[in-house]
Every structure is written in structure tokens, then in C-alpha cells.
Amino acid sequence: MSFYSAENLYFSYNSTPILQGVDLHIDEGSIVSLLGPNGTGKSTLMKLFLGLLSPKSGEVFLKGKTLQSYSIKERALHVSYVPQSTQVAFAFCALDIVVMGRIAFESWFQKPSKTDRDLARVAMERLGIGHLEKRTFQTLSGGEKQLVLIARSLAQGAKILVMDEPVSGLDYGNQLRLLETIMKLSKEGYTFLKSTHFPEHALMLGGYTYALKNGHILAHGLTCKTITQELINELYHTNIELKQTVCGYPVCIPSFVHSTKV
Ligand SMILES: Nc1ncnc2c1ncn2[C@@H]1O[C@H](COP(=O)(O)OP(=O)(O)OP(=O)(O)O)[C@@H](O)[C@H]1O
């Protein structure tokens, strides 16, 4: 029995099929990276995993039960979503945003309890952003906002995080810090399904990779075995070489760059 899986998923928004016969299995505590060109269906697949969309056929299973058999609240106790960005209409402070992760435990119009606020603070401290609690969310940088959204997921208590291109818009330093956070949380037992446009980020995190193209899974397996030069070039119509650095670390070198320095 898989921890979290999609079996033979078919999906289309209209007459054009988006996903055709997709199988994806996620082990507890693992990091699964979804690779694929723009418009290939990564976000759609993640929305099916979250229950935000329903498959035309096939099923998503969570801990041996179909996702559909969970109520929305039950689902929220297991799975949380970290979107690429969140538009906030009101001047909520960062702590308010994180406290919103506790809604699954309350009725919609109930005031957050002291426990909710304490748990939200603990989640923020864990990600090193306790000092941002009073800052207005809209005024935070992209990286700070992303960490606040992850803190919201931690406060939600769900141990599975589905992340849509989590590093999008982040500077190099924040990208690395976010990848490090994902790795740390996975060591604590959190499970990740995340899409990425950077094969090198998937290689840094290890775990498992699924490569999606034209609605099908083109390749999948352990990231270190699945991400090959051939796969990258086929997915993205590129001409790169995957080289090992002296310490054995894989890096992508585009053909227009001289490879002699590696
Ligand atoms: N609500 C919708 N109605 C109709 N078509 C949609 C809808 N949402 C997405 N699509 C189409 O479905 C296809 C897959 O979109 P999706 O966003 O899942 O791709 P993606 O792999 O996440 O893309 P990207 O890497 O660019 O974010 C695209 O052709 C997109 O235009």
C-alpha cells in the first residue's frame, strides 16, 4: 500500500487531454520532484493530489483510502498546499497568515485561540522568521513570503507539503535556503511533492523524480538515476551535458559554455 499515490489518472479541462494514465507513488518522508516543460500538467497533477480537481478517471489514494473519501477538513490535517504566491487583499500581518493554517481545526468564523497563535509562532520560529510576525505580509520579500507560507503549512499540522515551483521568484540565496529547509523537514518526517523547473534543484534534494511530458510520465525513479543528460535534453529540447564535479556532484553545462572549468 502506497502512502500517497495516483493510479492511472486521466484528466482534461476541455476536449484536450492533459494527463493520460499517470501513476505516481510517494513514500512517507520522501521528496518527490516533478519535472516537465511549461504547460505539461505539473500544476494540474498537484491539484489532483490536493483534491482541488477531480480526475476523469483513476484515483488518488492517501494512506490506503481514496482522497475522495476524506472530508476537506480531514484532508487538511494530512496535506497542505504551498502555492507559488498568494495575493492577500487585506493588510494581514505575517502571523495572521500563519494562523490561517489553523482554520482546519476551527469553524470558519471562530476567533483563533491562544493555542493557534502559539502554534503559529512555533512554526515561524522553526523557519527562523519569528522576527517577521508583525510585518504586513504584502511588504515582505518573495523569499520571506514563501517562508511564511511554509510556516502556515507547518502550523496546519499536515505532514505532506505539496509545493508548486517553490523557488520561483526567489534570489539565489533564498533558493538555497528554501531547498535546505525542505531537506531538513524531510529528515523530520515531512513528505514533499514539488514541481520544479530546475533539474539541478531536484539533484540537490535527491529523493525521487517524475518527468512529465505530453500528459505522460516519461521517466521516474530515484532522482540520481532518473535525471540524465538524455532526459533533460528530451524534456526541454536543450543541448546540455551533465557533468560530475571533482567531488562527484552533478551539474548541467549548456553546450554554449566551455566545460573545461568543471
Ligand atoms: N483552468 C484551465 N482551463 C483550461 N485549460 C487549463 C486550465 N488550467 C491549465 N490549463 C491548461 O492545462 C495545461 C497544463 O497546465 P498546468 O498549469 O498544469 O501546466 P504546468 O506543467 O504546471 O505548467 P508551468 O510549468 O508553465 O507552470 C496547459 O496547457 C494549460 O494551458
PDB file of C-alpha atoms and ligand atoms in Angstrom:
ATOM      1  CA  MET A   1       0.000   0.000   0.000  1.00  0.00           C
ATOM      2  CA  SER A   2       1.372   3.372  -1.017  1.00  0.00           C
ATOM      3  CA  PHE A   3       1.470   6.249   1.435  1.00  0.00           C
ATOM      4  CA  TYR A   4       0.201   8.762  -1.146  1.00  0.00           C
ATOM      5  CA  SER A   5      -0.342   7.835  -4.776  1.00  0.00           C
ATOM      6  CA  ALA A   6      -2.073   8.483  -8.052  1.00  0.00           C
ATOM      7  CA  GLU A   7      -3.236   5.477 -10.020  1.00  0.00           C
ATOM      8  CA  ASN A   8      -3.964   5.651 -13.738  1.00  0.00           C
ATOM      9  CA  LEU A   9      -5.098   9.292 -13.673  1.00  0.00           C
ATOM     10  CA  TYR A  10      -6.780  10.828 -16.703  1.00  0.00           C
ATOM     11  CA  PHE A  11      -7.682  14.495 -16.720  1.00  0.00           C
ATOM     12  CA  SER A  12      -8.749  17.183 -19.185  1.00  0.00           C
ATOM     13  CA  TYR A  13     -10.116  20.708 -18.724  1.00  0.00           C
ATOM     14  CA  ASN A  14     -11.942  20.507 -22.061  1.00  0.00           C
ATOM     15  CA  SER A  15     -11.584  18.176 -25.057  1.00  0.00           C
ATOM     16  CA  THR A  16      -7.758  18.231 -24.927  1.00  0.00           C
ATOM     17  CA  PRO A  17      -6.318  15.539 -22.647  1.00  0.00           C
ATOM     18  CA  ILE A  18      -3.835  16.931 -20.106  1.00  0.00           C
ATOM     19  CA  LEU A  19      -2.908  13.800 -18.135  1.00  0.00           C
ATOM     20  CA  GLN A  20      -3.199  10.294 -19.544  1.00  0.00           C
ATOM     21  CA  GLY A  21      -2.712   7.203 -17.425  1.00  0.00           C
ATOM     22  CA  VAL A  22      -0.455   8.862 -14.843  1.00  0.00           C
ATOM     23  CA  ASP A  23       0.818   6.732 -11.934  1.00  0.00           C
ATOM     24  CA  LEU A  24       2.829   8.409  -9.175  1.00  0.00           C
ATOM     25  CA  HIS A  25       3.809   6.916  -5.824  1.00  0.00           C
ATOM     26  CA  ILE A  26       5.108   8.854  -2.852  1.00  0.00           C
ATOM     27  CA  ASP A  27       6.724   7.219   0.176  1.00  0.00           C
ATOM     28  CA  GLU A  28       6.292   8.756   3.617  1.00  0.00           C
ATOM     29  CA  GLY A  29       9.121  11.182   4.404  1.00  0.00           C
ATOM     30  CA  SER A  30      10.348  11.339   0.815  1.00  0.00           C
ATOM     31  CA  ILE A  31      10.883  14.266  -1.525  1.00  0.00           C
ATOM     32  CA  VAL A  32       9.317  13.850  -4.963  1.00  0.00           C
ATOM     33  CA  SER A  33      10.251  16.350  -7.660  1.00  0.00           C
ATOM     34  CA  LEU A  34       8.040  16.819 -10.701  1.00  0.00           C
ATOM     35  CA  LEU A  35       9.892  17.950 -13.799  1.00  0.00           C
ATOM     36  CA  GLY A  36       8.482  18.873 -17.182  1.00  0.00           C
ATOM     37  CA  PRO A  37       8.236  21.690 -19.680  1.00  0.00           C
ATOM     38  CA  ASN A  38       5.789  24.588 -19.324  1.00  0.00           C
ATOM     39  CA  GLY A  39       2.162  23.621 -19.729  1.00  0.00           C
ATOM     40  CA  THR A  40       2.781  19.899 -19.410  1.00  0.00           C
ATOM     41  CA  GLY A  41       0.399  19.392 -16.486  1.00  0.00           C
ATOM     42  CA  LYS A  42       2.542  19.592 -13.324  1.00  0.00           C
ATOM     43  CA  SER A  43       0.247  22.043 -11.503  1.00  0.00           C
ATOM     44  CA  THR A  44      -2.784  20.111 -12.709  1.00  0.00           C
ATOM     45  CA  LEU A  45      -1.347  16.879 -11.303  1.00  0.00           C
ATOM     46  CA  MET A  46      -0.630  18.563  -7.972  1.00  0.00           C
ATOM     47  CA  LYS A  47      -4.188  19.941  -7.836  1.00  0.00           C
ATOM     48  CA  LEU A  48      -5.467  16.393  -8.371  1.00  0.00           C
ATOM     49  CA  PHE A  49      -3.253  15.247  -5.482  1.00  0.00           C
ATOM     50  CA  LEU A  50      -4.746  18.022  -3.342  1.00  0.00           C
ATOM     51  CA  GLY A  51      -8.321  17.200  -4.321  1.00  0.00           C
ATOM     52  CA  LEU A  52      -8.778  20.677  -5.837  1.00  0.00           C
ATOM     53  CA  LEU A  53      -9.576  18.960  -9.152  1.00  0.00           C
ATOM     54  CA  SER A  54     -11.219  15.572  -9.718  1.00  0.00           C
ATOM     55  CA  PRO A  55      -9.814  13.083 -12.225  1.00  0.00           C
ATOM     56  CA  LYS A  56     -11.920  11.998 -15.221  1.00  0.00           C
ATOM     57  CA  SER A  57     -10.801   8.512 -14.307  1.00  0.00           C
ATOM     58  CA  GLY A  58      -8.273   6.960 -11.969  1.00  0.00           C
ATOM     59  CA  GLU A  59      -7.858   7.700  -8.271  1.00  0.00           C
ATOM     60  CA  VAL A  60      -5.644   9.443  -5.762  1.00  0.00           C
ATOM     61  CA  PHE A  61      -5.033   7.399  -2.614  1.00  0.00           C
ATOM     62  CA  LEU A  62      -3.870   8.671   0.753  1.00  0.00           C
ATOM     63  CA  LYS A  63      -2.880   6.150   3.419  1.00  0.00           C
ATOM     64  CA  GLY A  64      -4.847   3.367   1.738  1.00  0.00           C
ATOM     65  CA  LYS A  65      -8.091   5.324   1.259  1.00  0.00           C
ATOM     66  CA  THR A  66      -9.279   7.265  -1.774  1.00  0.00           C
ATOM     67  CA  LEU A  67      -8.733  11.002  -1.384  1.00  0.00           C
ATOM     68  CA  GLN A  68     -12.435  11.500  -2.139  1.00  0.00           C
ATOM     69  CA  SER A  69     -13.364   9.559   0.989  1.00  0.00           C
ATOM     70  CA  TYR A  70     -11.722  12.236   3.176  1.00  0.00           C
ATOM     71  CA  SER A  71     -13.665  15.351   4.125  1.00  0.00           C
ATOM     72  CA  ILE A  72     -11.986  18.676   3.290  1.00  0.00           C
ATOM     73  CA  LYS A  73     -11.040  19.114   6.971  1.00  0.00           C
ATOM     74  CA  GLU A  74      -9.617  15.591   7.205  1.00  0.00           C
ATOM     75  CA  ARG A  75      -7.576  16.207   4.072  1.00  0.00           C
ATOM     76  CA  ALA A  76      -6.230  19.444   5.526  1.00  0.00           C
ATOM     77  CA  LEU A  77      -4.956  17.550   8.550  1.00  0.00           C
ATOM     78  CA  HIS A  78      -2.749  15.457   6.250  1.00  0.00           C
ATOM     79  CA  VAL A  79      -1.910  17.579   3.216  1.00  0.00           C
ATOM     80  CA  SER A  80      -1.148  21.259   2.788  1.00  0.00           C
ATOM     81  CA  TYR A  81      -0.507  23.358  -0.256  1.00  0.00           C
ATOM     82  CA  VAL A  82       2.278  25.896  -0.641  1.00  0.00           C
ATOM     83  CA  PRO A  83       1.379  27.925  -3.725  1.00  0.00           C
ATOM     84  CA  GLN A  84       3.886  29.893  -5.810  1.00  0.00           C
ATOM     85  CA  SER A  85       2.490  33.086  -4.386  1.00  0.00           C
ATOM     86  CA  THR A  86      -0.538  34.284  -2.512  1.00  0.00           C
ATOM     87  CA  GLN A  87      -2.408  37.505  -3.162  1.00  0.00           C
ATOM     88  CA  VAL A  88      -3.678  38.969   0.076  1.00  0.00           C
ATOM     89  CA  ALA A  89      -6.358  41.621  -0.245  1.00  0.00           C
ATOM     90  CA  PHE A  90      -6.127  42.963   3.334  1.00  0.00           C
ATOM     91  CA  ALA A  91      -3.166  44.176   5.370  1.00  0.00           C
ATOM     92  CA  PHE A  92      -2.735  40.951   7.339  1.00  0.00           C
ATOM     93  CA  CYS A  93       0.469  40.600   9.307  1.00  0.00           C
ATOM     94  CA  ALA A  94       2.671  37.548   8.754  1.00  0.00           C
ATOM     95  CA  LEU A  95       1.445  35.919  11.981  1.00  0.00           C
ATOM     96  CA  ASP A  96      -2.205  36.236  10.814  1.00  0.00           C
ATOM     97  CA  ILE A  97      -1.307  34.431   7.586  1.00  0.00           C
ATOM     98  CA  VAL A  98       0.357  31.594   9.506  1.00  0.00           C
ATOM     99  CA  VAL A  99      -2.584  31.389  11.951  1.00  0.00           C
ATOM    100  CA  MET A 100      -4.841  30.827   8.907  1.00  0.00           C
ATOM    101  CA  GLY A 101      -3.233  27.378   8.671  1.00  0.00           C
ATOM    102  CA  ARG A 102      -5.189  26.533  11.839  1.00  0.00           C
ATOM    103  CA  ILE A 103      -8.580  27.068  10.157  1.00  0.00           C
ATOM    104  CA  ALA A 104      -8.853  23.303   9.606  1.00  0.00           C
ATOM    105  CA  PHE A 105      -9.172  22.966  13.376  1.00  0.00           C
ATOM    106  CA  GLU A 106     -11.736  25.736  13.882  1.00  0.00           C
ATOM    107  CA  SER A 107     -15.041  26.784  12.420  1.00  0.00           C
ATOM    108  CA  TRP A 108     -14.692  29.496   9.763  1.00  0.00           C
ATOM    109  CA  PHE A 109     -15.796  32.457  11.848  1.00  0.00           C
ATOM    110  CA  GLN A 110     -14.255  31.393  15.149  1.00  0.00           C
ATOM    111  CA  LYS A 111     -11.513  33.622  16.552  1.00  0.00           C
ATOM    112  CA  PRO A 112      -8.115  31.872  16.640  1.00  0.00           C
ATOM    113  CA  SER A 113      -7.323  30.570  20.119  1.00  0.00           C
ATOM    114  CA  LYS A 114      -4.139  31.249  22.101  1.00  0.00           C
ATOM    115  CA  THR A 115      -3.036  27.698  21.182  1.00  0.00           C
ATOM    116  CA  ASP A 116      -3.483  28.522  17.469  1.00  0.00           C
ATOM    117  CA  ARG A 117      -1.339  31.636  17.814  1.00  0.00           C
ATOM    118  CA  ASP A 118       1.277  29.791  19.879  1.00  0.00           C
ATOM    119  CA  LEU A 119       1.494  27.005  17.281  1.00  0.00           C
ATOM    120  CA  ALA A 120       1.789  29.578  14.518  1.00  0.00           C
ATOM    121  CA  ARG A 121       4.647  31.265  16.406  1.00  0.00           C
ATOM    122  CA  VAL A 122       6.406  27.920  16.899  1.00  0.00           C
ATOM    123  CA  ALA A 123       6.159  27.249  13.141  1.00  0.00           C
ATOM    124  CA  MET A 124       7.625  30.686  12.369  1.00  0.00           C
ATOM    125  CA  GLU A 125      10.471  30.241  14.867  1.00  0.00           C
ATOM    126  CA  ARG A 126      11.286  26.864  13.331  1.00  0.00           C
ATOM    127  CA  LEU A 127      11.837  28.533   9.970  1.00  0.00           C
ATOM    128  CA  GLY A 128      13.815  31.396  11.516  1.00  0.00           C
ATOM    129  CA  ILE A 129      11.183  34.036  10.692  1.00  0.00           C
ATOM    130  CA  GLY A 130       9.834  34.758  14.183  1.00  0.00           C
ATOM    131  CA  HIS A 131      11.033  38.362  13.825  1.00  0.00           C
ATOM    132  CA  LEU A 132       8.647  38.880  10.886  1.00  0.00           C
ATOM    133  CA  GLU A 133       5.447  38.161  12.808  1.00  0.00           C
ATOM    134  CA  LYS A 134       4.213  41.763  12.945  1.00  0.00           C
ATOM    135  CA  ARG A 135       5.246  42.681   9.401  1.00  0.00           C
ATOM    136  CA  THR A 136       2.458  43.230   6.869  1.00  0.00           C
ATOM    137  CA  PHE A 137       2.514  40.222   4.540  1.00  0.00           C
ATOM    138  CA  GLN A 138       2.347  42.356   1.381  1.00  0.00           C
ATOM    139  CA  THR A 139       5.527  44.199   2.376  1.00  0.00           C
ATOM    140  CA  LEU A 140       7.633  41.032   2.713  1.00  0.00           C
ATOM    141  CA  SER A 141      10.132  39.969   0.057  1.00  0.00           C
ATOM    142  CA  GLY A 142       9.365  36.973  -2.169  1.00  0.00           C
ATOM    143  CA  GLY A 143      11.616  34.717  -0.084  1.00  0.00           C
ATOM    144  CA  GLU A 144      10.117  35.888   3.211  1.00  0.00           C
ATOM    145  CA  LYS A 145       6.588  35.372   1.860  1.00  0.00           C
ATOM    146  CA  GLN A 146       7.480  31.847   0.745  1.00  0.00           C
ATOM    147  CA  LEU A 147       8.789  31.009   4.228  1.00  0.00           C
ATOM    148  CA  VAL A 148       5.598  32.445   5.784  1.00  0.00           C
ATOM    149  CA  LEU A 149       3.511  30.198   3.502  1.00  0.00           C
ATOM    150  CA  ILE A 150       5.587  27.178   4.542  1.00  0.00           C
ATOM    151  CA  ALA A 151       5.133  28.177   8.200  1.00  0.00           C
ATOM    152  CA  ARG A 152       1.366  28.289   7.534  1.00  0.00           C
ATOM    153  CA  SER A 153       1.589  24.682   6.279  1.00  0.00           C
ATOM    154  CA  LEU A 154       3.580  23.621   9.352  1.00  0.00           C
ATOM    155  CA  ALA A 155       1.041  25.335  11.639  1.00  0.00           C
ATOM    156  CA  GLN A 156      -1.682  23.442   9.789  1.00  0.00           C
ATOM    157  CA  GLY A 157      -0.062  20.302  11.193  1.00  0.00           C
ATOM    158  CA  ALA A 158      -0.101  18.451   7.867  1.00  0.00           C
ATOM    159  CA  LYS A 159       2.982  16.318   7.306  1.00  0.00           C
ATOM    160  CA  ILE A 160       2.638  16.307   3.494  1.00  0.00           C
ATOM    161  CA  LEU A 161       3.508  19.515   1.661  1.00  0.00           C
ATOM    162  CA  VAL A 162       2.578  19.992  -1.986  1.00  0.00           C
ATOM    163  CA  MET A 163       4.612  22.861  -3.400  1.00  0.00           C
ATOM    164  CA  ASP A 164       4.157  24.470  -6.796  1.00  0.00           C
ATOM    165  CA  GLU A 165       7.531  25.761  -8.022  1.00  0.00           C
ATOM    166  CA  PRO A 166       8.545  26.838  -4.529  1.00  0.00           C
ATOM    167  CA  VAL A 167      11.697  28.694  -5.576  1.00  0.00           C
ATOM    168  CA  SER A 168      10.024  30.720  -8.295  1.00  0.00           C
ATOM    169  CA  GLY A 169      10.918  34.387  -7.891  1.00  0.00           C
ATOM    170  CA  LEU A 170      13.464  33.787  -5.135  1.00  0.00           C
ATOM    171  CA  ASP A 171      17.019  35.060  -5.313  1.00  0.00           C
ATOM    172  CA  TYR A 172      19.870  32.542  -5.355  1.00  0.00           C
ATOM    173  CA  GLY A 173      20.444  32.691  -1.586  1.00  0.00           C
ATOM    174  CA  ASN A 174      16.766  32.267  -0.747  1.00  0.00           C
ATOM    175  CA  GLN A 175      16.511  29.405  -3.250  1.00  0.00           C
ATOM    176  CA  LEU A 176      19.296  27.552  -1.456  1.00  0.00           C
ATOM    177  CA  ARG A 177      17.881  28.321   1.984  1.00  0.00           C
ATOM    178  CA  LEU A 178      14.473  27.057   0.902  1.00  0.00           C
ATOM    179  CA  LEU A 179      15.959  23.837  -0.518  1.00  0.00           C
ATOM    180  CA  GLU A 180      17.851  23.354   2.749  1.00  0.00           C
ATOM    181  CA  THR A 181      14.597  23.851   4.694  1.00  0.00           C
ATOM    182  CA  ILE A 182      12.857  21.223   2.552  1.00  0.00           C
ATOM    183  CA  MET A 183      15.712  18.800   3.179  1.00  0.00           C
ATOM    184  CA  LYS A 184      15.670  19.432   6.947  1.00  0.00           C
ATOM    185  CA  LEU A 185      11.893  18.970   7.160  1.00  0.00           C
ATOM    186  CA  SER A 186      12.074  15.763   5.134  1.00  0.00           C
ATOM    187  CA  LYS A 187      14.595  14.417   7.656  1.00  0.00           C
ATOM    188  CA  GLU A 188      11.998  15.200  10.352  1.00  0.00           C
ATOM    189  CA  GLY A 189       9.460  13.031   8.516  1.00  0.00           C
ATOM    190  CA  TYR A 190       7.717  15.579   6.285  1.00  0.00           C
ATOM    191  CA  THR A 191       6.793  14.404   2.790  1.00  0.00           C
ATOM    192  CA  PHE A 192       7.134  16.666  -0.244  1.00  0.00           C
ATOM    193  CA  LEU A 193       5.612  16.691  -3.706  1.00  0.00           C
ATOM    194  CA  LYS A 194       7.007  19.680  -5.550  1.00  0.00           C
ATOM    195  CA  SER A 195       7.320  20.878  -9.078  1.00  0.00           C
ATOM    196  CA  THR A 196      10.485  22.494 -10.297  1.00  0.00           C
ATOM    197  CA  HIS A 197      11.923  23.978 -13.449  1.00  0.00           C
ATOM    198  CA  PHE A 198      15.439  23.249 -12.206  1.00  0.00           C
ATOM    199  CA  PRO A 199      16.728  19.673 -12.644  1.00  0.00           C
ATOM    200  CA  GLU A 200      19.753  20.724 -10.568  1.00  0.00           C
ATOM    201  CA  HIS A 201      17.497  21.500  -7.601  1.00  0.00           C
ATOM    202  CA  ALA A 202      15.971  18.030  -7.844  1.00  0.00           C
ATOM    203  CA  LEU A 203      19.510  16.607  -7.936  1.00  0.00           C
ATOM    204  CA  MET A 204      20.455  18.618  -4.833  1.00  0.00           C
ATOM    205  CA  LEU A 205      17.487  17.263  -2.879  1.00  0.00           C
ATOM    206  CA  GLY A 206      17.788  13.663  -4.092  1.00  0.00           C
ATOM    207  CA  GLY A 207      14.665  11.618  -3.383  1.00  0.00           C
ATOM    208  CA  TYR A 208      12.552  10.664  -6.368  1.00  0.00           C
ATOM    209  CA  THR A 209      11.824  12.368  -9.643  1.00  0.00           C
ATOM    210  CA  TYR A 210       8.913  12.053 -12.051  1.00  0.00           C
ATOM    211  CA  ALA A 211       9.368  13.603 -15.507  1.00  0.00           C
ATOM    212  CA  LEU A 212       6.133  14.567 -17.207  1.00  0.00           C
ATOM    213  CA  LYS A 213       5.774  15.237 -20.907  1.00  0.00           C
ATOM    214  CA  ASN A 214       2.712  15.408 -23.166  1.00  0.00           C
ATOM    215  CA  GLY A 215       0.476  14.114 -20.417  1.00  0.00           C
ATOM    216  CA  HIS A 216       2.559  11.001 -19.723  1.00  0.00           C
ATOM    217  CA  ILE A 217       5.255  10.050 -17.226  1.00  0.00           C
ATOM    218  CA  LEU A 218       8.359   9.881 -19.386  1.00  0.00           C
ATOM    219  CA  ALA A 219      10.683   8.627 -16.649  1.00  0.00           C
ATOM    220  CA  HIS A 220      10.629   8.115 -12.904  1.00  0.00           C
ATOM    221  CA  GLY A 221      12.693   6.656 -10.098  1.00  0.00           C
ATOM    222  CA  LEU A 222      15.490   7.691  -7.790  1.00  0.00           C
ATOM    223  CA  THR A 223      16.482  11.224  -8.766  1.00  0.00           C
ATOM    224  CA  CYS A 224      20.176  10.358  -9.075  1.00  0.00           C
ATOM    225  CA  LYS A 225      19.338   7.622 -11.604  1.00  0.00           C
ATOM    226  CA  THR A 226      16.384   9.257 -13.375  1.00  0.00           C
ATOM    227  CA  ILE A 227      17.831  12.680 -14.192  1.00  0.00           C
ATOM    228  CA  THR A 228      20.191  12.010 -17.037  1.00  0.00           C
ATOM    229  CA  GLN A 229      21.593  14.255 -19.719  1.00  0.00           C
ATOM    230  CA  GLU A 230      19.359  12.490 -22.252  1.00  0.00           C
ATOM    231  CA  LEU A 231      16.238  13.021 -20.161  1.00  0.00           C
ATOM    232  CA  ILE A 232      16.920  16.742 -19.672  1.00  0.00           C
ATOM    233  CA  ASN A 233      17.601  17.264 -23.365  1.00  0.00           C
ATOM    234  CA  GLU A 234      14.459  15.372 -24.340  1.00  0.00           C
ATOM    235  CA  LEU A 235      12.240  17.176 -21.834  1.00  0.00           C
ATOM    236  CA  TYR A 236      13.394  20.688 -22.576  1.00  0.00           C
ATOM    237  CA  HIS A 237      14.797  20.461 -26.138  1.00  0.00           C
ATOM    238  CA  THR A 238      18.174  21.566 -24.828  1.00  0.00           C
ATOM    239  CA  ASN A 239      21.718  20.611 -25.523  1.00  0.00           C
ATOM    240  CA  ILE A 240      23.321  20.232 -22.119  1.00  0.00           C
ATOM    241  CA  GLU A 241      25.907  17.900 -20.709  1.00  0.00           C
ATOM    242  CA  LEU A 242      25.508  16.504 -17.211  1.00  0.00           C
ATOM    243  CA  LYS A 243      28.979  16.509 -15.698  1.00  0.00           C
ATOM    244  CA  GLN A 244      30.316  15.399 -12.339  1.00  0.00           C
ATOM    245  CA  THR A 245      32.378  17.894 -10.383  1.00  0.00           C
ATOM    246  CA  VAL A 246      35.561  16.640  -8.695  1.00  0.00           C
ATOM    247  CA  CYS A 247      33.523  15.885  -5.577  1.00  0.00           C
ATOM    248  CA  GLY A 248      31.056  13.825  -7.627  1.00  0.00           C
ATOM    249  CA  TYR A 249      28.300  16.422  -7.688  1.00  0.00           C
ATOM    250  CA  PRO A 250      26.267  16.545 -10.955  1.00  0.00           C
ATOM    251  CA  VAL A 251      25.953  19.873 -12.767  1.00  0.00           C
ATOM    252  CA  CYS A 252      24.312  20.806 -16.063  1.00  0.00           C
ATOM    253  CA  ILE A 253      26.595  22.518 -18.576  1.00  0.00           C
ATOM    254  CA  PRO A 254      24.850  24.054 -21.593  1.00  0.00           C
ATOM    255  CA  SER A 255      26.604  23.481 -24.911  1.00  0.00           C
ATOM    256  CA  PHE A 256      27.385  27.178 -25.311  1.00  0.00           C
ATOM    257  CA  VAL A 257      29.527  27.145 -22.171  1.00  0.00           C
ATOM    258  CA  HIS A 258      33.038  25.699 -22.219  1.00  0.00           C
ATOM    259  CA  SER A 259      33.113  22.691 -19.932  1.00  0.00           C
ATOM    260  CA  THR A 260      36.848  22.746 -19.231  1.00  0.00           C
ATOM    261  CA  LYS A 261      36.425  24.516 -15.864  1.00  0.00           C
ATOM    262  CA  VAL A 262      34.452  21.676 -14.263  1.00  0.00           C
TER     263      VAL A 262
HETATM  264  N1  LIG B   1      -8.455  26.134 -15.833  1.00  0.00           N
HETATM  265  C1  LIG B   1      -7.968  25.730 -17.008  1.00  0.00           C
HETATM  266  N2  LIG B   1      -8.756  25.654 -18.094  1.00  0.00           N
HETATM  267  C2  LIG B   1      -8.274  25.218 -19.289  1.00  0.00           C
HETATM  268  N3  LIG B   1      -7.009  24.850 -19.501  1.00  0.00           N
HETATM  269  C3  LIG B   1      -6.170  24.920 -18.445  1.00  0.00           C
HETATM  270  C4  LIG B   1      -6.598  25.365 -17.138  1.00  0.00           C
HETATM  271  N4  LIG B   1      -5.534  25.334 -16.307  1.00  0.00           N
HETATM  272  C5  LIG B   1      -4.487  24.887 -17.029  1.00  0.00           C
HETATM  273  N5  LIG B   1      -4.870  24.648 -18.307  1.00  0.00           N
HETATM  274  C6  LIG B   1      -4.020  24.108 -19.394  1.00  0.00           C
HETATM  275  O1  LIG B   1      -3.608  22.803 -18.998  1.00  0.00           O
HETATM  276  C7  LIG B   1      -2.257  22.588 -19.415  1.00  0.00           C
HETATM  277  C8  LIG B   1      -1.421  22.182 -18.212  1.00  0.00           C
HETATM  278  O2  LIG B   1      -1.332  23.292 -17.339  1.00  0.00           O
HETATM  279  P1  LIG B   1      -0.501  23.243 -15.983  1.00  0.00           P
HETATM  280  O3  LIG B   1      -0.642  24.568 -15.338  1.00  0.00           O
HETATM  281  O4  LIG B   1      -0.908  22.039 -15.227  1.00  0.00           O
HETATM  282  O5  LIG B   1       0.979  23.018 -16.550  1.00  0.00           O
HETATM  283  P2  LIG B   1       2.381  23.168 -15.799  1.00  0.00           P
HETATM  284  O6  LIG B   1       3.198  21.998 -16.222  1.00  0.00           O
HETATM  285  O7  LIG B   1       2.169  23.356 -14.347  1.00  0.00           O
HETATM  286  O8  LIG B   1       2.922  24.495 -16.477  1.00  0.00           O
HETATM  287  P3  LIG B   1       4.030  25.553 -15.973  1.00  0.00           P
HETATM  288  O9  LIG B   1       5.328  24.831 -15.862  1.00  0.00           O
HETATM  289  O10 LIG B   1       4.043  26.547 -17.088  1.00  0.00           O
HETATM  290  O11 LIG B   1       3.549  26.139 -14.673  1.00  0.00           O
HETATM  291  C9  LIG B   1      -1.790  23.867 -20.101  1.00  0.00           C
HETATM  292  O12 LIG B   1      -1.952  23.721 -21.483  1.00  0.00           O
HETATM  293  C10 LIG B   1      -2.754  24.926 -19.566  1.00  0.00           C
HETATM  294  O13 LIG B   1      -2.929  25.957 -20.501  1.00  0.00           O
END
